[in-house]
Coordinates of C-alpha atoms and ligand atoms in Angstrom, one line a residue:
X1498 CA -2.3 -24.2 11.5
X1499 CA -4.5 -22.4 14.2
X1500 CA -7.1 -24.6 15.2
X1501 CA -9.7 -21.7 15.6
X1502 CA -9.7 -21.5 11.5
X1503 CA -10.5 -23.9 9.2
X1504 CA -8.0 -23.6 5.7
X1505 CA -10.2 -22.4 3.7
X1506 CA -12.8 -19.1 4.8
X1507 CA -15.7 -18.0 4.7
X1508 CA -16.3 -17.0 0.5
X1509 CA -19.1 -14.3 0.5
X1510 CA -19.7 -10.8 1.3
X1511 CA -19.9 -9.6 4.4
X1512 CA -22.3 -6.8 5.0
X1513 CA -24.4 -5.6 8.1
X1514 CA -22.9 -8.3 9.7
X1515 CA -23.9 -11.4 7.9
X1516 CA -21.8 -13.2 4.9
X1517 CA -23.8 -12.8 1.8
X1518 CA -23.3 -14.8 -1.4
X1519 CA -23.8 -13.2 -5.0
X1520 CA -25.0 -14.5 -8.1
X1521 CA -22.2 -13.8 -10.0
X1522 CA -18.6 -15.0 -9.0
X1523 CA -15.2 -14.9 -10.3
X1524 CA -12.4 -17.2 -9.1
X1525 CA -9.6 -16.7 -6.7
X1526 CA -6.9 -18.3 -8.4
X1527 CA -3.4 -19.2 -7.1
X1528 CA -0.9 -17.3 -9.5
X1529 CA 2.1 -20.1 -8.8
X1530 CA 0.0 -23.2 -10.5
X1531 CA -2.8 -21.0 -12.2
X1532 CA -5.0 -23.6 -10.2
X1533 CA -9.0 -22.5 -9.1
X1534 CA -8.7 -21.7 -5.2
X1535 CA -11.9 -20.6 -4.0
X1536 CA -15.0 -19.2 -5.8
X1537 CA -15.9 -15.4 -4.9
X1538 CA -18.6 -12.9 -5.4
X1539 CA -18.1 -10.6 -8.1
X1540 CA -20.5 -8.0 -6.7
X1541 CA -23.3 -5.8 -8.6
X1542 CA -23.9 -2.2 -7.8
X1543 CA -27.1 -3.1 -5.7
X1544 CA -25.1 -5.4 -3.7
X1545 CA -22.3 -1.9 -3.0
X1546 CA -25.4 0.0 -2.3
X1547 CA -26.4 -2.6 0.5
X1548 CA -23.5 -2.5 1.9
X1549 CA -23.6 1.4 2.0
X1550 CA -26.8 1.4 3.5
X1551 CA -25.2 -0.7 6.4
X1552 CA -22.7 0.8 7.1
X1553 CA -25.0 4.2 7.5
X1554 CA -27.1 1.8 9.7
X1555 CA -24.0 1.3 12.0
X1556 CA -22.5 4.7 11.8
X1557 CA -24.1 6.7 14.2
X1558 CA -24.0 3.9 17.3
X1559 CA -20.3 3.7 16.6
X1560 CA -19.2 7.1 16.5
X1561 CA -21.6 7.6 19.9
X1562 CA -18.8 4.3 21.4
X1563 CA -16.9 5.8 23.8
X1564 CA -13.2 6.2 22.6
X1565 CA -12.1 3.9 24.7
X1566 CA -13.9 0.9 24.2
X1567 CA -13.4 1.3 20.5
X1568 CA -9.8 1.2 21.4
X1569 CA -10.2 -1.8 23.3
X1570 CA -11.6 -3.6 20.1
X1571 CA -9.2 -3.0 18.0
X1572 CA -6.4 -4.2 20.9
X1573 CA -9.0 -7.6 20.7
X1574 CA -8.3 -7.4 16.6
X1575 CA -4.8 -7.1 16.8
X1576 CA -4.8 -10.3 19.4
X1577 CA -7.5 -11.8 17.3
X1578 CA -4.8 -11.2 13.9
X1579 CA -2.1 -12.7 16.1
X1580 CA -3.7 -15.8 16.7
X1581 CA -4.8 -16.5 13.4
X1582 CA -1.5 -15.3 11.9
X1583 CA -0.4 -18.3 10.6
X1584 CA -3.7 -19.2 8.9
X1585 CA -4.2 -16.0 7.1
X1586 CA -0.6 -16.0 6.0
X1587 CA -1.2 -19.4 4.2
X1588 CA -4.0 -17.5 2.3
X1589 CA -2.0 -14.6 1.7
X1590 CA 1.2 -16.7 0.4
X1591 CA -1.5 -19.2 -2.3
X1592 CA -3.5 -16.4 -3.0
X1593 CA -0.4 -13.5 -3.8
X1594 CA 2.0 -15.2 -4.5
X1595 CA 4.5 -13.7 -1.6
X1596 CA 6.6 -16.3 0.0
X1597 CA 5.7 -17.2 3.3
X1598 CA 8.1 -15.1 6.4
X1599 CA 7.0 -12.2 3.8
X1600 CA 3.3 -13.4 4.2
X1601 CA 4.0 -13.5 7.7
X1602 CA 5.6 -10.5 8.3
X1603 CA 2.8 -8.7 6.7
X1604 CA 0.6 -10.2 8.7
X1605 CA 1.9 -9.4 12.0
X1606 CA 2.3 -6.0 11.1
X1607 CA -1.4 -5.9 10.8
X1608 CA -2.0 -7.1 13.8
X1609 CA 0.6 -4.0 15.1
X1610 CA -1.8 -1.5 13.2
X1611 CA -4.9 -2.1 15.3
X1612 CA -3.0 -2.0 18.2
X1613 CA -1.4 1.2 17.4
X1614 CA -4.5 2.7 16.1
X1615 CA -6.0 2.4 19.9
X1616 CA -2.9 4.2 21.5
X1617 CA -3.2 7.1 19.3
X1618 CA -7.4 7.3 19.7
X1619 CA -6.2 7.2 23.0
X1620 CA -4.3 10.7 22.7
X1621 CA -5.7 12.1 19.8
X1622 CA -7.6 15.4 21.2
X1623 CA -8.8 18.8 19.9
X1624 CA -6.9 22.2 21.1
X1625 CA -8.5 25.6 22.7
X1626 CA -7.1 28.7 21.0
X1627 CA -6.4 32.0 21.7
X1628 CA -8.7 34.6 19.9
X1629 CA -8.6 38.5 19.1
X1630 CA -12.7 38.5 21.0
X1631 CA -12.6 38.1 24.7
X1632 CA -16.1 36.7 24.7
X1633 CA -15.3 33.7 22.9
X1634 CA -13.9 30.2 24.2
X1635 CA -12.6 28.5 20.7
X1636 CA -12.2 25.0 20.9
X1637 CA -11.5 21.7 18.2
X1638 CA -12.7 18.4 18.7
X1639 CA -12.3 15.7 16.0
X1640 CA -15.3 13.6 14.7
X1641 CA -15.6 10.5 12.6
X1642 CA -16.6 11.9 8.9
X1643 CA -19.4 8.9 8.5
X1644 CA -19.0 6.0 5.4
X1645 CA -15.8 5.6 4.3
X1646 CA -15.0 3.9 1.2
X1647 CA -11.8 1.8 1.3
X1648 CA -10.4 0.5 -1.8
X1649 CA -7.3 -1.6 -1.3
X1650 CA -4.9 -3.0 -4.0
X1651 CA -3.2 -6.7 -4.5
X1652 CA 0.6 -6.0 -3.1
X1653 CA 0.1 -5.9 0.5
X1654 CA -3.6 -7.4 0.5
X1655 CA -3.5 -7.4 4.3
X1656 CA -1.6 -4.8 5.9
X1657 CA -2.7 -2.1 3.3
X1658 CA -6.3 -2.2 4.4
X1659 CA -5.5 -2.4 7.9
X1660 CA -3.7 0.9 7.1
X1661 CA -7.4 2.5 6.9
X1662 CA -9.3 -0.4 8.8
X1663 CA -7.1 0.3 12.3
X1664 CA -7.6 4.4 12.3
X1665 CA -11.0 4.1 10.2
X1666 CA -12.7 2.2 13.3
X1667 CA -10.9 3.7 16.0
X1668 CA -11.3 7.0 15.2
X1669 CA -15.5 6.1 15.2
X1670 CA -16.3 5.9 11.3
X1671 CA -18.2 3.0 9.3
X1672 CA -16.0 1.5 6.2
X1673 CA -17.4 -0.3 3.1
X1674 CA -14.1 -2.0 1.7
X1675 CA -13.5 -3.3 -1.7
X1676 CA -10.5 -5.4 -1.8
X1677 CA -8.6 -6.1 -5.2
X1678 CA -10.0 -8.8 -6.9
X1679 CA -7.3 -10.9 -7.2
X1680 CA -6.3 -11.1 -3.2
X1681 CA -10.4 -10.8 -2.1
X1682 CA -9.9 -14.8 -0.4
X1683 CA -7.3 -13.5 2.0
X1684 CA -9.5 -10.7 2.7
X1685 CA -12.3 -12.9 3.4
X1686 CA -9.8 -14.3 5.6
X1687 CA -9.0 -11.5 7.5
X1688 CA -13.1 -10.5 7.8
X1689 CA -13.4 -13.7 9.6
X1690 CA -11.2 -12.9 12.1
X1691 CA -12.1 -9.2 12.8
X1692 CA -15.9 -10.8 12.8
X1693 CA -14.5 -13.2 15.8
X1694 CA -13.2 -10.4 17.1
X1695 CA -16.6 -9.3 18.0
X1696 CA -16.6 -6.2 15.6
X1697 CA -20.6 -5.0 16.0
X1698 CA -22.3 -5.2 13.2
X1699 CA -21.7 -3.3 9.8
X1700 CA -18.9 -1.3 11.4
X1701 CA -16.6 -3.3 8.7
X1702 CA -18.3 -4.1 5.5
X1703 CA -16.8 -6.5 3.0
X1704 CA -17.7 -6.1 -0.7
X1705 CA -15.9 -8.2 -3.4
X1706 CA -16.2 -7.7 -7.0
X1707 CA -14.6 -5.7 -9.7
X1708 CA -13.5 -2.0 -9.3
X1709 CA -14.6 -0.4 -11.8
X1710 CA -18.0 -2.0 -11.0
X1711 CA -18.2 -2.8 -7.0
X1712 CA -15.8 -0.2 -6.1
X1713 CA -16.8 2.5 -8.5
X1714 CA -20.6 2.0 -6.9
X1715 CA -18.7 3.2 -3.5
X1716 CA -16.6 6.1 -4.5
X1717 CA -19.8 8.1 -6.3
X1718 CA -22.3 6.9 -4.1
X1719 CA -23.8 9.9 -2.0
X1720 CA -23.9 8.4 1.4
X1721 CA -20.3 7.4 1.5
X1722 CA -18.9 10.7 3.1
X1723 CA -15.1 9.8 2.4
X1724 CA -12.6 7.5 0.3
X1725 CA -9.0 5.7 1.2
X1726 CA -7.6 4.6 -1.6
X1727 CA -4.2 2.4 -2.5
X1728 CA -3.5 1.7 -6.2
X1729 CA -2.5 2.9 -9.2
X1730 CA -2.2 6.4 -10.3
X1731 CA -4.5 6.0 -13.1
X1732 CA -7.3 4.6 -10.9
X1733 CA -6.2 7.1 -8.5
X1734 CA -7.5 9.9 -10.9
X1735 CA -10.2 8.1 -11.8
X1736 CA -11.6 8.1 -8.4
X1737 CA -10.6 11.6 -7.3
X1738 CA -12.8 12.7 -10.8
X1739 CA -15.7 10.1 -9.9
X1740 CA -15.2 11.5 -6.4
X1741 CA -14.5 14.7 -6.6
X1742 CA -15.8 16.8 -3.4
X1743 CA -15.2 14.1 -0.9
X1744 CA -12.2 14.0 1.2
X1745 CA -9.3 11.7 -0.7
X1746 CA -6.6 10.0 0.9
X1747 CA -4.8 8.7 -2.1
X1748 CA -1.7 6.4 -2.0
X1749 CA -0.5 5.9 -5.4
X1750 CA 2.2 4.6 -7.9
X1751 CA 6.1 5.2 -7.5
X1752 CA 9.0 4.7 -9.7
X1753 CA 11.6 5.5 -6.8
X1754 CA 15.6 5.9 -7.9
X1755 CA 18.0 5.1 -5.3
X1756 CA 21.1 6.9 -6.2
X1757 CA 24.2 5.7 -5.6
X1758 CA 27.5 8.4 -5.2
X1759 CA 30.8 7.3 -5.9
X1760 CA 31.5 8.2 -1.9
X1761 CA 28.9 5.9 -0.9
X1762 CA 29.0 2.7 1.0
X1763 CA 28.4 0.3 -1.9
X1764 CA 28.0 -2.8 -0.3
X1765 CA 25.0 -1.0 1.4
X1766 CA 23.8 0.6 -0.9
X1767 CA 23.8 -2.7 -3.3
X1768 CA 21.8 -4.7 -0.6
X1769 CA 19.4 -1.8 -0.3
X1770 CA 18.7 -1.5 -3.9
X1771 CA 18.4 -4.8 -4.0
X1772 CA 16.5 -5.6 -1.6
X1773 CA 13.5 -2.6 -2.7
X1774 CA 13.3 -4.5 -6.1
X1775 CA 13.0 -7.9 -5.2
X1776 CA 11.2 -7.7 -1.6
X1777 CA 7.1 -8.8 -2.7
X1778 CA 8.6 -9.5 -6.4
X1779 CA 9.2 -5.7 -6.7
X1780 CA 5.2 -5.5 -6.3
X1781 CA 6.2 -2.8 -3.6
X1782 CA 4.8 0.9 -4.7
X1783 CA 8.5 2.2 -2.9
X1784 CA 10.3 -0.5 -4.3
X1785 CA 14.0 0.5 -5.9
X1786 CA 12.7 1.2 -9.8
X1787 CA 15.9 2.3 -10.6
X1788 CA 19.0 2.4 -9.6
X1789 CA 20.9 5.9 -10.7
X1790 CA 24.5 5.2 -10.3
X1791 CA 28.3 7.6 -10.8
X1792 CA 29.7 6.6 -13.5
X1793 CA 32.6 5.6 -11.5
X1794 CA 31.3 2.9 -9.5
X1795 CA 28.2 1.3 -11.9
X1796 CA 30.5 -1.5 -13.1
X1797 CA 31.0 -2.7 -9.3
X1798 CA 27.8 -1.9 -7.9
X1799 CA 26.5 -4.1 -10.8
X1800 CA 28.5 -7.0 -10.1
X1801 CA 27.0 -6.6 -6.4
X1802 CA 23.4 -6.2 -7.2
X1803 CA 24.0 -9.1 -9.7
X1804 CA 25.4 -11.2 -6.5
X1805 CA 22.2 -10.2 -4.8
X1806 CA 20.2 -11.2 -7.5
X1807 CA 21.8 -14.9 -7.9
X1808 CA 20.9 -15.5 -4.6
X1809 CA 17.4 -15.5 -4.8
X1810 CA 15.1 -18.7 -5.6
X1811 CA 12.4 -18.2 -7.9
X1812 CA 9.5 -20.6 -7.5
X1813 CA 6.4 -21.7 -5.9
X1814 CA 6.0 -20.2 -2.6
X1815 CA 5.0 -23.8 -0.9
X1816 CA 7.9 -24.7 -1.9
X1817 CA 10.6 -25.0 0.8
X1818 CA 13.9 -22.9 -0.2
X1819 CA 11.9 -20.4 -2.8
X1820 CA 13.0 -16.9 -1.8
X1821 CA 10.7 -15.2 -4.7
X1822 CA 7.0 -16.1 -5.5
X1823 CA 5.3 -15.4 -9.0
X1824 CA 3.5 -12.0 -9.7
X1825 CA 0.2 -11.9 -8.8
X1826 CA -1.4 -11.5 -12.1
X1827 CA -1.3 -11.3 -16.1
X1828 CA -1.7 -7.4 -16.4
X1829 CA 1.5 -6.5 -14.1
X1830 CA 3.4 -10.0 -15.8
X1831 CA 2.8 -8.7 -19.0
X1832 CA 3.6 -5.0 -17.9
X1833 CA 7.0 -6.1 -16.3
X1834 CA 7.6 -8.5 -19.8
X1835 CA 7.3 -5.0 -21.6
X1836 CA 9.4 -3.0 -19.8
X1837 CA 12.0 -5.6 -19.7
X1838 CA 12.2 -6.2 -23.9
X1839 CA 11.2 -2.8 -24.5
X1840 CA 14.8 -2.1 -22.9
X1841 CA 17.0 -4.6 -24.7
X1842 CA 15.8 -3.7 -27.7
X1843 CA 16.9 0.1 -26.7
X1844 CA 19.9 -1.2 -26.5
X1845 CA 20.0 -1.6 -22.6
X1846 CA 22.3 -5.0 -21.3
X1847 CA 20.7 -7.5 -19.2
X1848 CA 23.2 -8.6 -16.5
X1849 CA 21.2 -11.2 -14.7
X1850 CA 17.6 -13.0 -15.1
X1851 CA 15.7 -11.4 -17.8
X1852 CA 12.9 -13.6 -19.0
X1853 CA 9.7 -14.8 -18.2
X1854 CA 9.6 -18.4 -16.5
X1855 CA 6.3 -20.3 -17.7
X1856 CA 8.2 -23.5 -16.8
X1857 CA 7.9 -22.8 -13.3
X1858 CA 4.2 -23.7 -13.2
X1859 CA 2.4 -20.5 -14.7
X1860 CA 3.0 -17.6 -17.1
X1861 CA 3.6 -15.4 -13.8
X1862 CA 7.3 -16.1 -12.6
X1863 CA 9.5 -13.6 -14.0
X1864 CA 13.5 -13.7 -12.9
X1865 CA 15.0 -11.4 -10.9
X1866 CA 16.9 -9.0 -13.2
X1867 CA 19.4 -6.8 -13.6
X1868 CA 19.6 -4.7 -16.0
X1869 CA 22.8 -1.8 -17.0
X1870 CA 23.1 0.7 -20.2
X1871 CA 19.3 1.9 -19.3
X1872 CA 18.5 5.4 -20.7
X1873 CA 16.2 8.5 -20.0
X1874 CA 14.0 7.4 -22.6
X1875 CA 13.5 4.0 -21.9
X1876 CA 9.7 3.0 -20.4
X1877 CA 11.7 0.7 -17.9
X1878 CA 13.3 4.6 -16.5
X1879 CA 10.0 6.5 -17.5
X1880 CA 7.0 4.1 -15.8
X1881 CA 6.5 1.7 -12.7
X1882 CA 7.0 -1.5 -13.4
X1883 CA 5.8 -3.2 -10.7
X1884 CA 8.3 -6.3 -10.8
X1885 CA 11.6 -7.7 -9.7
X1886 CA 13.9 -5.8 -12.0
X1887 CA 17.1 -3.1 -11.3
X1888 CA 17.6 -1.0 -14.1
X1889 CA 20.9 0.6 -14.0
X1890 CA 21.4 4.1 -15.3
X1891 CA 24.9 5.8 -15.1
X1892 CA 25.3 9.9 -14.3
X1893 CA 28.5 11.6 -14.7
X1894 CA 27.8 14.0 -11.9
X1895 CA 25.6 15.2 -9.4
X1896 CA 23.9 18.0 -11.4
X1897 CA 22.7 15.0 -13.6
X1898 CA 22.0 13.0 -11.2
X1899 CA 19.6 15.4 -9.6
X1900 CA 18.1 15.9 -13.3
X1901 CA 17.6 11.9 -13.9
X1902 CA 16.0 11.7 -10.2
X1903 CA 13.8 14.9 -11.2
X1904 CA 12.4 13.9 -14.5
X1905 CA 9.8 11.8 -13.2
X1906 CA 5.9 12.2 -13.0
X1907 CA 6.1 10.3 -10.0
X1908 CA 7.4 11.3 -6.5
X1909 CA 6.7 8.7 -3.5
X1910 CA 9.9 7.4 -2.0
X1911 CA 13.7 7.8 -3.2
X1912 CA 16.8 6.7 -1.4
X1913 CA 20.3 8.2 -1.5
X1914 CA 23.5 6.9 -1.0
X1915 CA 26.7 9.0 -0.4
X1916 CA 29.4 9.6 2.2
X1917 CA 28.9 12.8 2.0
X1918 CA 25.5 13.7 4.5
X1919 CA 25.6 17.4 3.4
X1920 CA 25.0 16.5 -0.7
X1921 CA 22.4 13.4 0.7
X1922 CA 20.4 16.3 2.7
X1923 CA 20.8 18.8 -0.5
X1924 CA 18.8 16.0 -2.6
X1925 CA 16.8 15.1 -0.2
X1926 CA 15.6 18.9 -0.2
X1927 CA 15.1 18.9 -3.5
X1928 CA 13.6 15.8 -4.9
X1929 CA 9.9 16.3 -4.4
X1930 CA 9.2 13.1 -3.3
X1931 CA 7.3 12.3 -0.1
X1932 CA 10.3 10.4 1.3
X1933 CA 14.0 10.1 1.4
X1934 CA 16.0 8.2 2.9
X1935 CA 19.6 9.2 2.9
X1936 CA 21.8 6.2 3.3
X1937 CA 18.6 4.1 3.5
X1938 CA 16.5 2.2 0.4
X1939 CA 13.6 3.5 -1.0
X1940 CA 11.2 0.7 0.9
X1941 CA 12.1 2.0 4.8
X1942 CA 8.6 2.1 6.3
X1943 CA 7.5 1.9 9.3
X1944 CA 3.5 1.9 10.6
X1945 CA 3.5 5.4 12.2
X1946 CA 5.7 7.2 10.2
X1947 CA 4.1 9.5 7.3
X1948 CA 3.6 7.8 3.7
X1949 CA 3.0 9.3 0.8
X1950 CA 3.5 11.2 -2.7
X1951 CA 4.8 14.3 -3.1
X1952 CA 3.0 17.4 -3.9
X1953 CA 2.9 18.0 -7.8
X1954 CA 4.1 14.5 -8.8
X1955 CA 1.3 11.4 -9.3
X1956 CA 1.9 9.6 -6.3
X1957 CA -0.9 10.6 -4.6
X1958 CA -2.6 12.9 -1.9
X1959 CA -2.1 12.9 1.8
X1960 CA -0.6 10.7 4.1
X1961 CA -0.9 7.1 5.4
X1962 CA 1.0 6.5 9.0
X1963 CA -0.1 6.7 12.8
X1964 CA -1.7 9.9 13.6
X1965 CA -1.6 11.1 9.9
X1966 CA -3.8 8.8 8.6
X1967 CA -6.3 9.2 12.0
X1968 CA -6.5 12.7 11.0
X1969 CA -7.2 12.4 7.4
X1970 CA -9.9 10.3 8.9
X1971 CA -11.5 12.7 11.0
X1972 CA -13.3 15.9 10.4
X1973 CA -11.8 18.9 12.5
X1974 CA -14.9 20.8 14.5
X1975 CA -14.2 24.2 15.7
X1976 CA -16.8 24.8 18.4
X1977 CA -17.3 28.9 20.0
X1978 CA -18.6 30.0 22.9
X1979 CA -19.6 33.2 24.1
X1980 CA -18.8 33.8 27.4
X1981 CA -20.1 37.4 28.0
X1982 CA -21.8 38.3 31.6
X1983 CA -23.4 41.3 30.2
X1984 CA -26.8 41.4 31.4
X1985 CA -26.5 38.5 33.9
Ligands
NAD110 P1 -5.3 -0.6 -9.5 O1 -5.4 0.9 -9.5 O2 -5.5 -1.3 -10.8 O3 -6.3 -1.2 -8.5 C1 -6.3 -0.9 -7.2 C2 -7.7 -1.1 -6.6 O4 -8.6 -0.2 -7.3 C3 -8.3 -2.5 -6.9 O5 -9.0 -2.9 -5.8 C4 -9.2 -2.3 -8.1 O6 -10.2 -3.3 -8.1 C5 -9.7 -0.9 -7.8 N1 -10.3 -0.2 -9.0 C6 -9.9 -0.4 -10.3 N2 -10.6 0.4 -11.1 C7 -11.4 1.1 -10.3 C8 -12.4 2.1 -10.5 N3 -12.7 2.6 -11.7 N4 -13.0 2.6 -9.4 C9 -12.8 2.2 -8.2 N5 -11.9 1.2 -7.9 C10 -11.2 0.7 -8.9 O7 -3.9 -0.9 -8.9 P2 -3.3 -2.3 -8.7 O8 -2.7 -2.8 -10.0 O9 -4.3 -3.2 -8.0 O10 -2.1 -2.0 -7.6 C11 -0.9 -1.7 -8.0 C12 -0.7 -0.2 -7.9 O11 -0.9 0.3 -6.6 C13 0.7 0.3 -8.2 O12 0.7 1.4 -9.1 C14 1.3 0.6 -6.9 O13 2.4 1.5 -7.0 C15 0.1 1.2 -6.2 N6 0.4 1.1 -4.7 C16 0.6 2.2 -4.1 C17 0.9 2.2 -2.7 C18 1.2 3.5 -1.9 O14 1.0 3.4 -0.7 N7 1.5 4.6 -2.5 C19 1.0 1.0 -2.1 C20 0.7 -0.2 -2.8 C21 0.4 -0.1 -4.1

């Protein structure tokens, strides 16, 4: 372990700069054993509202930092990240449930986000334009929008936040950010270190508590000028209701198919699918939710995602050779439970895994599981479920393959395999989904590259990634000048 850190941090809010206990708490538990971790705020409304009011406090002086020493303090966060890397992956593995390189990977992409978030400020500029009057000089210049209200789900409890954190800061606004409650240690954790960083003052506020409560208090509160959010699509519309005139950057719920042609390459495209459902668990919002395969090839591409499936190690995360943690908590266990029975008693067959696995130290471990004969109708095709499961559907031909990939309310990330790259770039026109990958899985992402939902579907509104997300973070000024020496 890094020596700066000690294993356990600080447990409090952290608001205008100081960490800030609260009355109430709720515990941070470790979903592997169900054992008591740390004890955490669970913050009031007054205690959001404080944090607003600092972040307002430290808006103004922040915005008036020159861009480039705000880039320089996120390139000391990202250094600060690296060297606590280890430490805050520890917390991220107990407190998630993610294995550790998984932990660790996540972490280290963090670390990349503040770093690339003070390139791009470095580039990021306004344009002059050409206009019908020849007295007028037309200009943009892009401006921090003030408060912004982050509010970050349990999956990625790290890197998602530094999704807004990075460009939030750089780009010169003031964040209050509620973390899920069930990952709020490791974001303690990572507080401590941008703290150490030498972050001034309320530029970063940390508030912990419940959403609905703590986070709700954010979203409607008048002096917050803006809201990131990551979670699910029904918060999602909650907030944009709560919230409605502020800018929204919403990042929401998929139920991605990767479809699989009888031209394809299948050992790819078995590893692939594979991999999207049991990376995180299948707690990935891209993750493969289904697998929609020609009838021709479902009975070997399930003996192959079966192999993949074997091969995986379910178990406590400290323990050395587990390749798959727990899920994080009783509401997506029991979801994932539902899906999974709801199919085999629809008549679906499971292949591999299956059942919930309380004798691995808590009610949270569920197999990795495959599962073929899944129909249209069944809630395991119809909803997100969040967990390390591949259903298996079969289409006779493309026409219903683009149907089954079409009837979805969602629309975030899809992949397509298929030897043939004229039929992957004809579906990749016209599933609206925010991605697709043609001969890639539906989890490809990458830190600057555009993230999000599709227009019409519930995925969400905007896009995360690089210079997207720094835009969606700034207001765009238009500025005019007369230049007319009449009369001079
Ligand atoms: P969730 O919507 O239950 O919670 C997300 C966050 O919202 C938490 O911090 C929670 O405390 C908070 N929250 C809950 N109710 C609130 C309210 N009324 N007002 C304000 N905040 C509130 O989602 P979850 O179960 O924590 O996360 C899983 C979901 O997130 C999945 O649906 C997943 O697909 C989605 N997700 C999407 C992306 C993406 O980029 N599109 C990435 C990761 C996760």
């Amino acid at each position: 372990m890094d020596g700066t850190y000690t294993s356990s941090p600080r447990t409090a809010n952290y608001i205008g700069g100081r960490w800030i206990g609260e009355p109430d708490t709720m515990p941070a538990i470790n979903p592997a054993t169900g054992d008591v971790i740390a004890q955490l705020p669970k913050s009031s409304r007054d205690t959001a509202a404080l944090a607003v009011a600092a972040a307002k406090a430290a808006a103004p002086g922040w915005a008036a930092t020159p861009v480039f020493k705000r880039a320089e303090m996120c390139v000391a966060i990202g250094a600060a990240i690296d060297v606590a890397r280890d430490h805050i992956a520890r917390i991220l593995s107990a407190e998630q449930g993610k294995v550790f390189s998984e932990a660790y990977g996540e972490v280290s992409k963090a670390a990349d986000g503040f770093r690339l978030a003070a390139e791009l400020v470095k580039q990021m500029g306004g344009q002059t334009l050409p206009t019908e009057d020849p007295t007028k000089l037309v200009m943009t210049i892009r401006q921090p929008r003030g408060v912004y209200g982050v509010i970050t789900p349990w999956n990625f409890p790290v890197n998602i936040p530094v999704e807004y954190l990075a460009p939030g800061i750089a780009t010169g606004n003031a964040i209050v950010w509620v973390p899920a409650p069930s990952t709020s240690l490791v974001a303690c954790a990572l507080m401590e270190v941008i703290e150490k960083a030498g972050l001034p003052a309320g530029v970063i506020n940390l508030v912990i508590g419940e959403g609905a409560t703590a986070g709700d208090a954010i979203v409607i509160h008048p002096d917050v000028a803006a809201i990131g959010f990551t979670g699910s699509a029904a918060t999602g519309k909650r907030i944009a209701e709560r919230g409605a005139g502020k800018p929204l950057l919403l990042e929401l719920g998929g139920n991605g198919p990767v479809v699989v042609f009888e031209d394809a390459d299948l050992d790819a495209a078995a590893a692939a699918a594979a991999g999207g459902a049991f990376f995180n668990a299948g707690q990935v919002c891209a993750a493969t939710g289904r697998v929609l395969a020609h009838h021709s090839i479902v009975d070997s591409l399930c003996e192959k995602l079966t192999a993949h499936a074997a091969e995986h190690v379910l178990g406590d995360p400290s323990h050395q050779g587990t390749t798959m943690g727990p899920l994080n908590n009783a509401k997506v266990a029991a979801k994932v439970k539902e899906h999974v029975d709801d199919a085999i008693a629809s008549g679906a067959k499971v292949l591999y895994g299956g059942k919930q696995r309380s004798d691995l130290g808590s009610d949270l471990f569920f197999e990795p599981t495959v599962i073929r004969d899944v129909t249209r109708e069944m809630r395991i095709n119809r909803e997100e479920t969040f967990g390390p499961v591949v259903p298996v559907i079969a289409f006779q031909d493309e026409a219903e393959a683009l149907d089954l990939a079409l009837d979805s309310e969602y629309g975030l990330s899809v992949g397509v395999f298929t030897g043939d790259i004229t039929r992957g770039i004809e579906m990749a026109r016209a599933i609206p989904a925010g991605i697709v990958n043609v001969n890639g899985g539906s989890t490809y992402w990458e830190i600057h590259l555009p993230f999000g939902g599709g227009t019409g579907t519930k995925s969400g509104i905007g896009r995360l990634g690089g210079m997207h997300t720094m835009e969606a973070m700034t207001e765009l000024k238009m500025i005019t000048v007369t230049i007319d020496r009449k009369g001079a």
